[in-house]
Amino acid sequence: MSKFKTLKEPSDNTYSSYPYRVPVNIKALQHTRIKELQVRMMRWSAWVKDERIPNRELDKDKWQDRFTFTLRCGKRAGKLTKQELEMLNRLWKVYNYE
């Protein structure tokens, strides 16, 4: 699973752990994904600084705002709104520099 679940996706809230079906802890799952996104964002920022890509200084405030957004979402994991999940999915795609 490489992205945050949206509300439109079928909600299969269990996973198989033979011989049982165990409920998924949505809060823990979202918290983990947000931490992965934050690491991605920090790697991207370091890559931009190392490569000295021109005109990226303009994005510095935007990057900080987005990172602050992920910190706020991390505190509210498990209770995120549809718009917040969509924004996190968008950021997940944006900060894939590999």
mmCIF file of C-alpha atoms in Angstrom:
data_model
loop_
_atom_site.group_PDB
_atom_site.id
_atom_site.type_symbol
_atom_site.label_atom_id
_atom_site.label_comp_id
_atom_site.label_asym_id
_atom_site.label_seq_id
_atom_site.Cartn_x
_atom_site.Cartn_y
_atom_site.Cartn_z
ATOM 1 C CA MET A 1 0.000 0.000 0.000
ATOM 2 C CA SER A 2 1.768 3.070 -1.208
ATOM 3 C CA LYS A 3 -0.775 5.754 -0.523
ATOM 4 C CA PHE A 4 -3.335 6.964 1.942
ATOM 5 C CA LYS A 5 -6.789 5.420 1.668
ATOM 6 C CA THR A 6 -9.504 7.722 0.464
ATOM 7 C CA LEU A 7 -13.113 7.451 1.461
ATOM 8 C CA LYS A 8 -14.111 6.256 -2.043
ATOM 9 C CA GLU A 9 -11.973 3.133 -1.859
ATOM 10 C CA PRO A 10 -13.586 -0.016 -0.540
ATOM 11 C CA SER A 11 -12.967 -0.127 3.157
ATOM 12 C CA ASP A 12 -11.625 -3.573 3.921
ATOM 13 C CA ASN A 13 -10.709 -2.865 7.512
ATOM 14 C CA THR A 14 -9.186 -6.268 8.180
ATOM 15 C CA TYR A 15 -6.048 -8.043 7.112
ATOM 16 C CA SER A 16 -5.266 -11.726 7.088
ATOM 17 C CA SER A 17 -3.078 -13.135 9.794
ATOM 18 C CA TYR A 18 -3.541 -16.854 9.427
ATOM 19 C CA PRO A 19 -5.862 -18.274 10.713
ATOM 20 C CA TYR A 20 -7.521 -15.022 11.794
ATOM 21 C CA ARG A 21 -8.825 -11.824 10.206
ATOM 22 C CA VAL A 22 -7.430 -8.954 12.279
ATOM 23 C CA PRO A 23 -8.857 -5.399 12.229
ATOM 24 C CA VAL A 24 -6.534 -2.708 10.876
ATOM 25 C CA ASN A 25 -5.522 0.094 13.221
ATOM 26 C CA ILE A 26 -6.268 3.046 10.903
ATOM 27 C CA LYS A 27 -4.682 5.587 13.246
ATOM 28 C CA ALA A 28 -1.386 3.680 13.384
ATOM 29 C CA LEU A 29 -1.422 3.104 9.620
ATOM 30 C CA GLN A 30 -1.986 6.787 8.826
ATOM 31 C CA HIS A 31 0.638 7.824 11.386
ATOM 32 C CA THR A 32 3.198 5.520 9.731
ATOM 33 C CA ARG A 33 2.376 6.792 6.224
ATOM 34 C CA ILE A 34 2.666 10.417 7.363
ATOM 35 C CA LYS A 35 6.090 9.687 8.881
ATOM 36 C CA GLU A 36 7.170 8.093 5.576
ATOM 37 C CA LEU A 37 5.947 11.182 3.716
ATOM 38 C CA GLN A 38 7.911 13.465 6.052
ATOM 39 C CA VAL A 39 11.074 11.444 5.411
ATOM 40 C CA ARG A 40 10.411 11.692 1.664
ATOM 41 C CA MET A 41 10.020 15.452 1.940
ATOM 42 C CA MET A 42 13.265 15.813 3.905
ATOM 43 C CA ARG A 43 15.139 13.668 1.363
ATOM 44 C CA TRP A 44 13.730 15.778 -1.459
ATOM 45 C CA SER A 45 14.810 18.979 0.275
ATOM 46 C CA ALA A 46 18.327 17.626 0.845
ATOM 47 C CA TRP A 47 18.514 16.481 -2.785
ATOM 48 C CA VAL A 48 17.519 19.958 -4.037
ATOM 49 C CA LYS A 49 20.167 21.577 -1.822
ATOM 50 C CA ASP A 50 22.863 19.095 -2.909
ATOM 51 C CA GLU A 51 22.072 19.479 -6.602
ATOM 52 C CA ARG A 52 21.848 23.278 -6.240
ATOM 53 C CA ILE A 53 18.862 23.405 -8.546
ATOM 54 C CA PRO A 54 18.173 27.030 -9.545
ATOM 55 C CA ASN A 55 14.875 28.737 -8.714
ATOM 56 C CA ARG A 56 14.078 26.290 -5.910
ATOM 57 C CA GLU A 57 14.546 28.963 -3.254
ATOM 58 C CA LEU A 58 11.111 30.268 -4.229
ATOM 59 C CA ASP A 59 9.578 26.990 -3.027
ATOM 60 C CA LYS A 60 11.153 27.178 0.437
ATOM 61 C CA ASP A 61 8.105 28.705 2.130
ATOM 62 C CA LYS A 62 5.780 26.358 0.267
ATOM 63 C CA TRP A 63 7.855 23.363 1.398
ATOM 64 C CA GLN A 64 7.750 24.548 5.020
ATOM 65 C CA ASP A 65 3.987 25.072 4.854
ATOM 66 C CA ARG A 66 3.504 21.584 3.435
ATOM 67 C CA PHE A 67 5.761 20.044 6.069
ATOM 68 C CA THR A 68 3.850 21.876 8.816
ATOM 69 C CA PHE A 69 0.644 20.482 7.285
ATOM 70 C CA THR A 70 2.015 16.931 7.592
ATOM 71 C CA LEU A 71 2.939 17.578 11.234
ATOM 72 C CA ARG A 72 -0.621 18.735 11.962
ATOM 73 C CA CYS A 73 -2.031 15.688 10.174
ATOM 74 C CA GLY A 74 0.291 13.433 12.174
ATOM 75 C CA LYS A 75 -1.295 14.647 15.390
ATOM 76 C CA ARG A 76 -4.788 14.015 14.006
ATOM 77 C CA ALA A 77 -4.063 10.600 12.454
ATOM 78 C CA GLY A 78 -7.178 8.450 12.366
ATOM 79 C CA LYS A 79 -9.503 11.473 12.271
ATOM 80 C CA LEU A 80 -8.428 13.061 8.972
ATOM 81 C CA THR A 81 -10.990 14.593 6.629
ATOM 82 C CA LYS A 82 -11.407 13.699 2.963
ATOM 83 C CA GLN A 83 -9.645 16.907 1.859
ATOM 84 C CA GLU A 84 -6.663 16.219 4.123
ATOM 85 C CA LEU A 85 -6.331 12.682 2.750
ATOM 86 C CA GLU A 86 -6.454 14.011 -0.817
ATOM 87 C CA MET A 87 -3.766 16.589 -0.021
ATOM 88 C CA LEU A 88 -1.547 13.924 1.578
ATOM 89 C CA ASN A 89 -1.960 11.732 -1.524
ATOM 90 C CA ARG A 90 -0.975 14.681 -3.715
ATOM 91 C CA LEU A 91 2.098 15.407 -1.593
ATOM 92 C CA TRP A 92 3.023 11.707 -1.724
ATOM 93 C CA LYS A 93 3.233 11.974 -5.530
ATOM 94 C CA VAL A 94 4.927 15.393 -5.583
ATOM 95 C CA TYR A 95 7.829 14.422 -3.336
ATOM 96 C CA ASN A 96 8.810 11.292 -5.225
ATOM 97 C CA TYR A 97 12.132 12.462 -6.680
ATOM 98 C CA GLU A 98 13.538 9.033 -7.525
#
